[in-house]
Every structure is written in C-alpha cells, then in structure tokens.
Amino acid sequence: MLIDTGASVSIIHTLDPQSHPLSTGQKVGLEAFQGSHAEAYQSSKTKLLIADAAFDLSALLMTLPNSMSILGSNFLKQHGAVIDFTNSKIWFKGNGNYCVISDAHAVSAIKNPEFFEMPTHSDPRVAQIIHECTDVFGKHKHDCGRLEGEVSIPGRAHEPQKQYPIPKASESYIQNTIDSLLQQGVLRVCESTTNSPIWPVEKPDGSWRLTIDYRKLNSVTPACAPVVRETPTLLSSIPPRAKYFSSIDICNSFWNIAVELRSQYKLAFTWKDQQYTWNCLPQGLHNSPTIYHKKMAAVLKGFTKPENLLQYVDDLLLATETEEEHLSLLKELLHLLHRAGLKVNPKKCQFMQTSVTFLGMNITPEGKLPDKHKMDTIQRLNLPASKTALRSFLGLVQYQRDFIPFFADKARPLYDLLKKEVPEEDIRGEWREPHTQAFNVLKQSMMEATALLTPDPKKRFHLEVAATDTALAAVLCQERHGKLKPIAYASRVLSAVEIKFTACERHLLATFWAIEHFTYITGLQSLTLHSPHTPLNLLLKPGDTTLSSARLSKWTLMLMQRDLDITPKQTTLLPAFLLYDGEPHKCPLPSNLNLPPNPLSSDQVPGIDVYCDGSSYHDQGTPYTGFSVILPNHIVMHKCLPHSSQYAELAAIACTLERCNTEACNIYSDSAYAVNTLTMLPLYVNNGFRSSDGKALTHASLLKYIWDLLQARTLPCALVKVKGHSKGSVHSEKNSLADQCAKKAAKQADLWSPPSAPEISALTGNTPPDLVSLQKAYEPYKLVKEWHLKGKNELAPNEWAKYTILSPGDSQNQILLYQRDLPFPVVCVPPECADDFFQIFHSHPVGGHFSAEKTLHKILQSVWWPSIKDDVNSKCSSCLPCLQVNPPSCTNRSLLRSTPPAEGPWSQIQIDFIGPLPKTPGGFSHCLVVIDVFSKWIEAFPTRNQKALTAAKVLISELFSRWGLPKVVASDRGTSFTGQVFSQLQKLLDIKHELHIAFHPQSSGTVERGNRTLKTMLTKFCAEKPSTWAQMLPLCLMAIRSTPHSTTGVSPYQAMTGRLMRMPGNLLIPSATPLLQGAVTEAWVKNVAEHINEVNKFVARNIGHSKSQIKKYFDKKVRLFEYNVGDLVMVRDFGKKEHSFTPIWRGPFTVVDKASPATYLVKTVGGKGKVTLKWYHINQMKNC
C-alpha cells in the first residue's frame, strides 16, 4: 500500500468496487488528482495487518490507475503514526505498543510518476496551442493512443522458455505494471504453447521497468527491411538556417499498434503462474521499431512541410527559420497526431526553443553538441572492471564519435582489450597504462567537443584527411561567417595489410575512404580536398605502386563521378579543429616496393603452348567441377573440389605447372579471375596471403601451392589472357576445346587435389624453414615468439603464457607451440593454412567427412590456430558432400497437422493403387484401394494396370453408383490421379480433388494404413499361392469391414449402415422375426436412421479424441523448425539412383513460397538448367 499524507481518506484498490465483499453499496463522491471528480463506494470496517499488529481500517473502495491502495491521513492520525524521515522508518502505536516498519517492508521514498501534468510555456502563443490541443497529451504513464490496423508476427513460434530468477526488489513494480496494463487493455490473460521470460530493468530512480526477453522469438522471426535512418544521416537533414525547434515524443509508441489475434500467442510471458500476452506491439521485439516507424511515416505524409520535420521512430523534431512558421506548423502537427489517434508525452515535449535535446544531441542554430547529461554521466564513470562495463563506456562515447577527431586511434587500446581472451567479469588483470590513457583521453575529448555545423547542401564542402601508421582520419567542413567549421569527424584503424602501405598509399586510401564515408552528407555535391600530399600521382602511374589494379580502378571511377578540387595545403595553419598543420609535402614516387619478382611473365616466351580452362555447373541438381589442360601431344582432364569455377581455373594452371615443370611454356586462359589473381601473386605473398581486412584469401592454400611450383621452376613461363568464346584464331579454337573437355572432365575424370602443404611435414617431426617463416609472417605469432625469447620479462596478456618454444638444433628454427586446454602442445600455424588441414582431416578419404566436432578433435591432435573452432564449424557446415549425404539432425521438425474432420460417411475418401502384385490368371496385377475417411469403410478392386482411365471407370461403375458422390477425393501425385482423364472427371462431377505432397505417405495416412492392413492380411493367406490374391480379396475386405476400428470404436460396416454385420458365427444363433408389414418397416427405418445418427456422433467424438491423443504424443518428439522465403535448402532426392552411393540430397535450392509451417514451394534446377517449382514437406528438407 502507498502511504500518502496528502490523501484525506484511505482507499482500497479493486477492479469491481460495487461487488467487492466489503462494499456497503453506498456511493461517495471524491475530489481526485488535479481537481477532477471521481466516485467510490463506502466499505465496512476491516482489519489491516502491519508487521505483527492489527489495526482497524475505514476506507473507500475504487479502481486506482496505479493499482496501489492508499493509506491516507485519516488512518495515520487515528493510529498515531510517526514518520521518521532521518532513519527511513514509520512508527505505529498499535495495541499499546509501538510497531516499526523498516525498509524491508516499505519503500522509503516513493515517487508517483503515474499522472502527467500539462506542459506549460512562457510564450502565450505556444500556451494557447497547448490549450487547444489538450486531448493529444497523455494523462498518465501508461496512457497510449491507437493507430488504425493490425500487424502480424511472421515466422514460426519459438520453443517455450522457463522464467529465470529476477531481483526481489522488482516484483512489486512488475505486479503494479501488469495490473495497470491489464486495465488499459494493453495486456490480457492467455494460455499459450510458448513462453518468453520476464527481464526487468532498473531505472535511474530505483524503480523497475517491465521488459520481456524476446531474444529467442527474434531469432525465428524474419527481420523487416530496415527503414529507420541512422542518427548521423537523419541529423544531417536538419534545415541549415533553422533557429526554432520543437521536440515531441509519442506516449508508449509501440502500444499504439494492435497485434492480430492469431499472432498474440507468440508474445506470451508468465508471471506468478499466470500467462499474459500483449494486445499491442511490445518492446523487445526486433521488428517493433521498423513497424512503428513505417506506421508513423504514413501518418506524417499529411504534413504540409515535411522538409521541416524529422522523424526517428517515435521521436519528432520540428525545425523552422521563423517563429510564425513554427507556431503554424506546431499547431498543424499536434492536430495531425490527434486525428491519427496518437498521444504525446507532455514530460518530454520541448516547444519552440532555440535549444532542444533530440536523440541524445543538443540541437541549436549553431549546430549540434553532445547532450550535457550524457557528458556528465561519462565524466563520472570510473575505470571499468569488466568487459560489460567497458562495452558500456565505449557504447556511450562511440555514439558521440562524430565529435572526436581520431576516435578510432584513441579508442584502439580499449577495443583491442575486448578482443583478448580474458574473463568476462574481470579485466583488471589485463588493464595496463595505455588503457588508462585511452580511457582518460576519450573522456577529455568529450569535454572539449566543439559544435558541429548543420550541413548546407547549397554550399561547397571541404574535406581534409590524415593517415598515421595505424589509422585514418578525416574531417568534413563548410564555410560559415568566413571560416571553415567542422560538420563531422570520422576515423578508422588500418587493417593488417593496409599497415604495410607506404605513407603515400595510406594517404590515398584515406582520401577515397573519406569521400565514400561522407557520401551520406555530401551526396554528389562539389568537394574541395585539402591535402599535403599529391595522391593522384599514384593513380596516374599505377605501375609504381603495390596497390591492385582493381582497387585503383575503383578509386578512379569514384573520382570521375565527383566534382573535386584539390588544394595543396599551405604553410599557413588551418583552423585548430582540422587534423594536420605543417609544411607542404609532395609524395615521392616509391622506388623500391620490396616485392618478390613474379615468375610469371605477361609476354609470350619461346616454348610450348598450353591451353587450360575450368568448369563448374549443376546437372539434375548435382554440382560438377573439373578442368582440362590441352598439351601439344595429349589432353589432361580431372575433377576437383570444392565446387567453384574460380578454384577449377586456378587448379588447371597448377596442374599445367606440374606437367610442364621441365619445359618453357605459354599458358593460355580465358579466365580474367585467374590471370589477374596470379598477376598480383607477389603482393599476396608479401601480405601473407591475406586480404586488406586481415582474412585469409579465398583459395589461399592453392595459391601458395602455385607459388611453390613457380619458385621451383628454372625455365621461363608466361600467363596470357585470351578472349573466351570467340572464333577465327588458333587460340580461340584451342580455348573452346579446353572448355568442352573441362565440362566432360567434371563428370568422368579422376579427382585432382594439390599435395599437402610444406608446413604439414612438421607433423612427422621435421622442421622445415617454411613453417618457421610462416610463423614469422603472422604478426600475432611473431609478437608472442619475441616475448618468449626475451625471457618473458615484459608485461603481456595472460594468453601468451599458453605458448611454448621448440628449438630443434639450429637456433634460427624455433617453432611456436600451443597448449592451453589441450593434452599436449601442438604446432601453431597461421589461419590461412586452414584449407590445407581441412582437406586432409575432413575432405580427404582419410579424413572421412566426419562431423565438425570430430574433425576439430583430429586437427587439434596436430596443429592449432586462433580461429580454429569457427573455421572448422564454418567449413563443415558448407561442405557439399556432407550436405548431400548426411541425414538431418531431426526427422520430425513440424507439429502434427490434423486434416479437417470429415462431415460424415462417404463425404471424404482417399484412393491409392497397390502394385505391382503377383499376376493372377485373370491378368490382374494391381489393386485400387478406396477408404472412407469418416467410417474407415474400405473398398478394393483388382485391376490390370494403374492408369487414370482404369481408376475413373472403377470409381463410376463400382463406387459412385453404389454410395453416391463424395465431396472430396484425396490422392497422392501419381500419374494415375493427375492425368487429364481424372481431372475432367472431377470437374464433371463437381468433386474437389486434393493432391498430397509427393513421397510423403503421412499426407494420405488413412489409405496408406489401409493398404498396409490389406497387404498384411493377403500375405498371411496367399503366401503359398500368391496368384490367388484376387480370390481372397473379398473375404479379407469382409473381415476388415466387420472389425471395430481403433479410432472410431465401431466397425466400418456399423458406421456405414447403423447395424452389425451378420457373420458366419451368427448362423449358430436363431435370427429375429422377419419384417413383413409396411408400417413395421417404416418404424424400423426410422429407428435405424436415429441409430445411425447416434453412431455417427459417437464416431465423430472418437475420431476427435484419437486425433488429439496422437498429436499429443507425436508433438512431444518434435523439434520445431521453420523456413522462410529466400532460404537455401537441400531437398530429398526421390529419383532413380544410379548406384548405391548416389547422394540422397540435392541442392542447394531456394524456397520461393510457404503454404504452412510444414509445406514449402522450392525452386529446383534439373538437367540442362531446367527450373521446376515443387512442393516439399519440411521433413523432406534440411538446412544448407
């Protein structure tokens, strides 16, 4: 209860005051909050237990918005209450003794945030607008509007999650919030098959916010396409000459949107053994911001001046140049929100100010500044003791990085600390002086942040860039009042490859990175580059740089699209906010690139001509990859893996170098990829076969093998690019032959694979220099090795102690080993060697294509590298042979979906053919089986074939003429039931034909179970004379029809006729008197009709109960899973297999439609590229 000294009466909160047991029925009028009037009901006297004392309580009964009862001043005076503010205690004099309530029983300071006060403004014009728009403002904390329409939550439901323990202090706040939201209609009581746990979050004032942990639901819900603009992009669109601003926040924005009823069960959570769900869009759902932003944007389309209004989800900023325009647009905006059904939060509104807070920024006519409250928060932070605290600090300053020059370089030590393998909860063991300096420098930079100008698209932009040994930085400016002023700063660290660039190359990189980065502000506007370098010299003479031609071409194309002026930086210092000052600098062109020479020449050499090509394609859904080499005297053809045309083209060149190792040769290829890649091979060698982002190059192991072959050559070799698929020259004819042979080799030739990389010889105990050099080339290993060799005297990460040094013989051949949690030390290899070891320990026959766990275990017995676990998991999950052959981890991945119940006997039937069976003397080799879904009545007819015409004749002459026309005929997708004859029959007789999924007998469960029963019975009677099955068939049908069915509880005969079948055993019992007279017959017919109706009701109840029981036990074994449109999947191949080892899965293919959580339309690719759309059950699919 809430102790309120300002309340003159005590009030007991209840949802139904009039019907409450304590109610006397007498209504009382009250003056409530803010002078409003309310009604309550008088209650009879009751007892209130406080601690160990009982007190008499006279109170009123009413429904309170905050769901919390009130002890008013009447109770406090009556019982002599003394409030001790100093010790946060309340004393009650009860039963002659004093009673103490400490903090354990009550909250010492209670803030009442439930009701809002109307906003005020010193300007009477704004105050008048507020008065006219009173209804648009929210009245209390949980007040919300309602937008038109409902939204759904796509995707499958997630597995239910248990509620984990929550702080005891949060329970009262959660209960109050739930009670209030139930009254508001935001929540409702429910029963759901899924559940998400409550995750309360503490607010700065000590209260708690109700939030739900929807991470599991988010993982299975398809994400909406992002439409919310990033904050820097949004703020750059503020009108540059705006002087007056209004900031508006929508009350409980997500609750303004209703969730459709069929999706609400996914949002369920549990509190005190009761499940609740949201009627409205909740917080925590990853699509909620995007959904609301779209709805809000649709509302704001009616605003007359959209260029003066910024929207970020539920936050609005109105910016104008004059007061008159601002007043007019503010009034229009508030009326627009009111008509749309929205409520505005009066506590967060800022109307017509020259400085407002919006999205954590202080917006002024001079530009934007960091929010002062956030600045104060950052300055009060102590050194972080855990990774969580460090991430929190970096998150705060990262949001303001536009204000901090060289932010990336300043924050680099802290981000590096996060990457280290240190305990999540304690980083103090790894904290060093550079981390403290970085922490303090970032805090100081925030305090010194200067105002950033709002960009004006009508003015020219100025850009200055800088590049250090470790980072790039830039500042974008515009002229204002005759001076250049900053718009935004940007920075990033260099990758492992970029660090090796020369100073001029880094400056050139900085220039084009900055132009691209600031495009969100500048667009294609005119730009002036202030630079102490002349980076364009490198573009004009690309042969004098190590940069790849692809990179230079990309940058050149960017320059051609921009209106760019380059102003050399003068000795006069630029304003202090810019990055550099000093003497002008002219880049000397690099004279020595320190690259190894390329053994491959681009000019032809005297020698033999060799033509090679690679090919990778799909046939009948199966991938094939191979290559061919056209030598002067013969043709070499091989298959290869992985399935990649680029890999095949490189493999063809590697095979050529193997074959021509003693001859000078000219290698002709039409692959631009292969020629360009091998032209840059020395650069890749220099960079350790890593790309600019530090990751291993694609096909790195094959490129290393080609480099080894080239290094071993003593005769010249040339690689020449020829035009593919052309005619009229010897080169084109030979190239075309190589292409044809490559396609043929992909199916018929032997498998080719490069031999083990040289470093693998370390496993046998050898220590070739190649392994040592590889370790030296990998920077992390190099640093660890140097630390060990220096005697471990310097401070270093704890992880470095897990390494050891092996020095066999020569002191220059120290090999780095790693142990940590491994049973014994193993050799450290660079990450780019991952392909080599994966081929040996997984893809090679001795590897066996085992699971990721077993493959990792085998590799760790020999070698280790930092990302070994992620690399092995990634490669195993994308291994095509494993995808084609391995069974799915779970065969049942969808809940059992019951078919709609049949309306009665013979309303819905299922048909199927059995056969071929042993041929009878009459020529019968098949049997058409028909089963009534409701009664389980079975019919079976011997036939000579299973053609559609045969099935149609039997249905008309034997079934429809006897039992009438059914409403639905269900069958599989066999040609017997999909032909034109059968289709015309259905249309003519107006019968609905349902086709089930191919190769999924569960879809036709009734007839498939009947087939099994019939075949089992015939086998028992016809095992010795199989050709007599047609003679035994009628007797078997009689036995089935007369036997009670486990699902219906009665025999099929009784369900169809209303009486028991007279069997041979009944001949021993005297029969009843035969019916003779018509009157008696009429009474008998009436009695039978009534009996049949009772039987049908009995059957329907039993079928429903049986289905629910089967579903209950089936669903227990299900592991829920669901695909979405666009997913890549493997599908079960039910086609004829060429041999016993033909893969049973085909793909990957794309899901193009979804009929239900269990049924999907997949686009498959067959022979000659033929595209087919086919429906699959989820159990016939698996992840790719």
PDB file of C-alpha atoms in Angstrom, residues 1014-1161:
ATOM      1  CA  LEU A1014      -4.847 -55.297 -46.527  1.00  0.00           C
ATOM      2  CA  LYS A1015      -1.389 -56.348 -47.783  1.00  0.00           C
ATOM      3  CA  THR A1016      -0.529 -57.903 -44.416  1.00  0.00           C
ATOM      4  CA  MET A1017      -3.754 -59.933 -44.439  1.00  0.00           C
ATOM      5  CA  LEU A1018      -3.301 -61.081 -48.058  1.00  0.00           C
ATOM      6  CA  THR A1019       0.288 -62.119 -47.314  1.00  0.00           C
ATOM      7  CA  LYS A1020      -0.902 -64.359 -44.495  1.00  0.00           C
ATOM      8  CA  PHE A1021      -3.445 -66.137 -46.747  1.00  0.00           C
ATOM      9  CA  CYS A1022      -1.623 -66.134 -50.072  1.00  0.00           C
ATOM     10  CA  ALA A1023       1.994 -66.817 -49.126  1.00  0.00           C
ATOM     11  CA  GLU A1024       1.912 -70.292 -50.712  1.00  0.00           C
ATOM     12  CA  LYS A1025      -0.199 -69.333 -53.761  1.00  0.00           C
ATOM     13  CA  PRO A1026       0.465 -65.625 -54.480  1.00  0.00           C
ATOM     14  CA  SER A1027      -1.601 -65.624 -57.678  1.00  0.00           C
ATOM     15  CA  THR A1028      -4.820 -66.278 -55.710  1.00  0.00           C
ATOM     16  CA  TRP A1029      -4.843 -62.865 -54.025  1.00  0.00           C
ATOM     17  CA  ALA A1030      -7.784 -61.615 -56.137  1.00  0.00           C
ATOM     18  CA  GLN A1031      -9.917 -64.567 -54.972  1.00  0.00           C
ATOM     19  CA  MET A1032      -9.106 -63.928 -51.311  1.00  0.00           C
ATOM     20  CA  LEU A1033      -9.663 -60.171 -51.567  1.00  0.00           C
ATOM     21  CA  PRO A1034     -13.491 -60.114 -50.911  1.00  0.00           C
ATOM     22  CA  LEU A1035     -13.123 -62.229 -47.756  1.00  0.00           C
ATOM     23  CA  CYS A1036     -10.320 -60.021 -46.465  1.00  0.00           C
ATOM     24  CA  LEU A1037     -12.471 -56.934 -47.081  1.00  0.00           C
ATOM     25  CA  MET A1038     -15.333 -58.592 -45.153  1.00  0.00           C
ATOM     26  CA  ALA A1039     -13.013 -59.214 -42.216  1.00  0.00           C
ATOM     27  CA  ILE A1040     -11.790 -55.591 -42.158  1.00  0.00           C
ATOM     28  CA  ARG A1041     -15.286 -54.106 -42.509  1.00  0.00           C
ATOM     29  CA  SER A1042     -16.687 -56.181 -39.651  1.00  0.00           C
ATOM     30  CA  THR A1043     -13.869 -55.466 -37.177  1.00  0.00           C
ATOM     31  CA  PRO A1044     -14.165 -52.456 -34.827  1.00  0.00           C
ATOM     32  CA  HIS A1045     -11.657 -49.759 -35.759  1.00  0.00           C
ATOM     33  CA  SER A1046      -9.363 -48.437 -33.012  1.00  0.00           C
ATOM     34  CA  THR A1047     -10.072 -44.824 -33.989  1.00  0.00           C
ATOM     35  CA  THR A1048     -13.879 -44.885 -34.358  1.00  0.00           C
ATOM     36  CA  GLY A1049     -14.690 -47.540 -31.729  1.00  0.00           C
ATOM     37  CA  VAL A1050     -17.094 -49.295 -34.117  1.00  0.00           C
ATOM     38  CA  SER A1051     -16.721 -51.433 -37.225  1.00  0.00           C
ATOM     39  CA  PRO A1052     -16.731 -49.729 -40.639  1.00  0.00           C
ATOM     40  CA  TYR A1053     -19.886 -51.711 -41.511  1.00  0.00           C
ATOM     41  CA  GLN A1054     -21.736 -50.405 -38.447  1.00  0.00           C
ATOM     42  CA  ALA A1055     -20.563 -46.840 -39.088  1.00  0.00           C
ATOM     43  CA  MET A1056     -21.921 -47.027 -42.650  1.00  0.00           C
ATOM     44  CA  THR A1057     -25.196 -48.994 -42.106  1.00  0.00           C
ATOM     45  CA  GLY A1058     -26.058 -48.438 -38.461  1.00  0.00           C
ATOM     46  CA  ARG A1059     -26.124 -52.179 -37.643  1.00  0.00           C
ATOM     47  CA  LEU A1060     -23.701 -55.034 -37.065  1.00  0.00           C
ATOM     48  CA  MET A1061     -22.605 -57.209 -39.975  1.00  0.00           C
ATOM     49  CA  ARG A1062     -24.107 -60.726 -39.907  1.00  0.00           C
ATOM     50  CA  MET A1063     -21.110 -63.049 -39.871  1.00  0.00           C
ATOM     51  CA  PRO A1064     -20.880 -66.869 -40.278  1.00  0.00           C
ATOM     52  CA  GLY A1065     -20.768 -67.167 -36.485  1.00  0.00           C
ATOM     53  CA  ASN A1066     -24.234 -65.675 -36.313  1.00  0.00           C
ATOM     54  CA  LEU A1067     -25.664 -68.735 -38.110  1.00  0.00           C
ATOM     55  CA  LEU A1068     -25.422 -70.615 -34.801  1.00  0.00           C
ATOM     56  CA  ILE A1069     -27.835 -68.122 -33.212  1.00  0.00           C
ATOM     57  CA  PRO A1070     -31.591 -68.055 -34.057  1.00  0.00           C
ATOM     58  CA  SER A1071     -32.491 -64.973 -36.101  1.00  0.00           C
ATOM     59  CA  ALA A1072     -35.154 -62.448 -35.150  1.00  0.00           C
ATOM     60  CA  THR A1073     -38.674 -62.434 -36.705  1.00  0.00           C
ATOM     61  CA  PRO A1074     -38.506 -61.063 -40.272  1.00  0.00           C
ATOM     62  CA  LEU A1075     -40.165 -57.746 -41.128  1.00  0.00           C
ATOM     63  CA  LEU A1076     -43.396 -58.253 -43.095  1.00  0.00           C
ATOM     64  CA  GLN A1077     -45.694 -55.226 -42.879  1.00  0.00           C
ATOM     65  CA  GLY A1078     -45.030 -51.778 -44.352  1.00  0.00           C
ATOM     66  CA  ALA A1079     -45.948 -49.961 -41.130  1.00  0.00           C
ATOM     67  CA  VAL A1080     -43.468 -52.057 -39.252  1.00  0.00           C
ATOM     68  CA  THR A1081     -40.883 -51.435 -41.945  1.00  0.00           C
ATOM     69  CA  GLU A1082     -41.404 -47.682 -41.689  1.00  0.00           C
ATOM     70  CA  ALA A1083     -40.871 -47.770 -37.940  1.00  0.00           C
ATOM     71  CA  TRP A1084     -37.782 -49.895 -38.412  1.00  0.00           C
ATOM     72  CA  VAL A1085     -36.331 -47.448 -40.945  1.00  0.00           C
ATOM     73  CA  LYS A1086     -36.957 -44.567 -38.592  1.00  0.00           C
ATOM     74  CA  ASN A1087     -35.294 -46.459 -35.755  1.00  0.00           C
ATOM     75  CA  VAL A1088     -32.279 -47.283 -37.946  1.00  0.00           C
ATOM     76  CA  ALA A1089     -31.954 -43.626 -39.033  1.00  0.00           C
ATOM     77  CA  GLU A1090     -31.920 -42.497 -35.420  1.00  0.00           C
ATOM     78  CA  HIS A1091     -29.423 -45.220 -34.556  1.00  0.00           C
ATOM     79  CA  ILE A1092     -27.145 -44.246 -37.461  1.00  0.00           C
ATOM     80  CA  ASN A1093     -27.215 -40.622 -36.270  1.00  0.00           C
ATOM     81  CA  GLU A1094     -26.147 -41.723 -32.803  1.00  0.00           C
ATOM     82  CA  VAL A1095     -23.405 -43.920 -34.265  1.00  0.00           C
ATOM     83  CA  ASN A1096     -22.117 -41.026 -36.384  1.00  0.00           C
ATOM     84  CA  LYS A1097     -21.948 -38.748 -33.344  1.00  0.00           C
ATOM     85  CA  PHE A1098     -20.124 -41.484 -31.436  1.00  0.00           C
ATOM     86  CA  VAL A1099     -17.667 -41.969 -34.307  1.00  0.00           C
ATOM     87  CA  ALA A1100     -17.027 -38.208 -34.641  1.00  0.00           C
ATOM     88  CA  ARG A1101     -16.250 -37.908 -30.903  1.00  0.00           C
ATOM     89  CA  ASN A1102     -13.886 -40.864 -31.002  1.00  0.00           C
ATOM     90  CA  ILE A1103     -12.092 -39.556 -34.093  1.00  0.00           C
ATOM     91  CA  GLY A1104     -11.575 -36.173 -32.439  1.00  0.00           C
ATOM     92  CA  HIS A1105     -10.267 -37.750 -29.238  1.00  0.00           C
ATOM     93  CA  SER A1106      -7.985 -40.120 -31.172  1.00  0.00           C
ATOM     94  CA  LYS A1107      -6.522 -37.271 -33.224  1.00  0.00           C
ATOM     95  CA  SER A1108      -5.797 -35.191 -30.135  1.00  0.00           C
ATOM     96  CA  GLN A1109      -4.065 -38.133 -28.441  1.00  0.00           C
ATOM     97  CA  ILE A1110      -1.958 -38.939 -31.497  1.00  0.00           C
ATOM     98  CA  LYS A1111      -0.994 -35.283 -31.875  1.00  0.00           C
ATOM     99  CA  LYS A1112      -0.092 -35.057 -28.189  1.00  0.00           C
ATOM    100  CA  TYR A1113       2.362 -37.966 -28.328  1.00  0.00           C
ATOM    101  CA  PHE A1114       3.707 -37.027 -31.778  1.00  0.00           C
ATOM    102  CA  ASP A1115       4.411 -33.402 -30.828  1.00  0.00           C
ATOM    103  CA  LYS A1116       6.465 -34.475 -27.812  1.00  0.00           C
ATOM    104  CA  LYS A1117       9.176 -35.747 -30.173  1.00  0.00           C
ATOM    105  CA  VAL A1118       9.125 -32.737 -32.477  1.00  0.00           C
ATOM    106  CA  ARG A1119      11.954 -30.208 -32.630  1.00  0.00           C
ATOM    107  CA  LEU A1120      10.264 -27.143 -34.089  1.00  0.00           C
ATOM    108  CA  PHE A1121      11.845 -25.541 -37.106  1.00  0.00           C
ATOM    109  CA  GLU A1122      10.592 -23.277 -39.877  1.00  0.00           C
ATOM    110  CA  TYR A1123      11.990 -21.925 -43.137  1.00  0.00           C
ATOM    111  CA  ASN A1124      11.356 -18.533 -44.707  1.00  0.00           C
ATOM    112  CA  VAL A1125      11.057 -17.458 -48.318  1.00  0.00           C
ATOM    113  CA  GLY A1126      14.538 -16.969 -49.757  1.00  0.00           C
ATOM    114  CA  ASP A1127      16.264 -19.592 -47.575  1.00  0.00           C
ATOM    115  CA  LEU A1128      18.677 -22.028 -49.232  1.00  0.00           C
ATOM    116  CA  VAL A1129      17.837 -25.677 -48.529  1.00  0.00           C
ATOM    117  CA  MET A1130      18.733 -29.219 -49.541  1.00  0.00           C
ATOM    118  CA  VAL A1131      15.801 -31.420 -50.682  1.00  0.00           C
ATOM    119  CA  ARG A1132      15.397 -35.206 -50.580  1.00  0.00           C
ATOM    120  CA  ASP A1133      16.072 -36.847 -53.950  1.00  0.00           C
ATOM    121  CA  PHE A1134      13.394 -39.478 -54.619  1.00  0.00           C
ATOM    122  CA  GLY A1135      14.505 -40.085 -58.194  1.00  0.00           C
ATOM    123  CA  LYS A1136      16.012 -43.272 -59.504  1.00  0.00           C
ATOM    124  CA  LYS A1137      19.501 -43.780 -58.124  1.00  0.00           C
ATOM    125  CA  GLU A1138      22.361 -44.606 -60.465  1.00  0.00           C
ATOM    126  CA  HIS A1139      24.063 -46.743 -57.816  1.00  0.00           C
ATOM    127  CA  SER A1140      24.083 -47.431 -54.077  1.00  0.00           C
ATOM    128  CA  PHE A1141      26.317 -44.452 -53.353  1.00  0.00           C
ATOM    129  CA  THR A1142      24.231 -41.833 -55.142  1.00  0.00           C
ATOM    130  CA  PRO A1143      23.672 -38.816 -52.762  1.00  0.00           C
ATOM    131  CA  ILE A1144      20.166 -38.711 -51.317  1.00  0.00           C
ATOM    132  CA  TRP A1145      20.017 -34.904 -51.016  1.00  0.00           C
ATOM    133  CA  ARG A1146      20.091 -32.341 -53.829  1.00  0.00           C
ATOM    134  CA  GLY A1147      20.719 -28.633 -53.730  1.00  0.00           C
ATOM    135  CA  PRO A1148      21.179 -26.013 -52.588  1.00  0.00           C
ATOM    136  CA  PHE A1149      17.841 -24.666 -53.833  1.00  0.00           C
ATOM    137  CA  THR A1150      15.726 -21.629 -52.914  1.00  0.00           C
ATOM    138  CA  VAL A1151      12.414 -21.553 -51.023  1.00  0.00           C
ATOM    139  CA  VAL A1152      10.035 -19.376 -53.083  1.00  0.00           C
ATOM    140  CA  ASP A1153       6.718 -19.811 -51.247  1.00  0.00           C
ATOM    141  CA  LYS A1154       5.325 -21.082 -47.977  1.00  0.00           C
ATOM    142  CA  ALA A1155       1.868 -22.626 -47.603  1.00  0.00           C
ATOM    143  CA  SER A1156       2.245 -23.513 -43.907  1.00  0.00           C
ATOM    144  CA  PRO A1157       4.980 -24.102 -41.343  1.00  0.00           C
ATOM    145  CA  ALA A1158       5.290 -27.620 -42.797  1.00  0.00           C
ATOM    146  CA  THR A1159       4.815 -27.104 -46.565  1.00  0.00           C
ATOM    147  CA  TYR A1160       7.125 -25.128 -48.891  1.00  0.00           C
ATOM    148  CA  LEU A1161       7.446 -24.428 -52.605  1.00  0.00           C
TER     149      LEU A1161
END
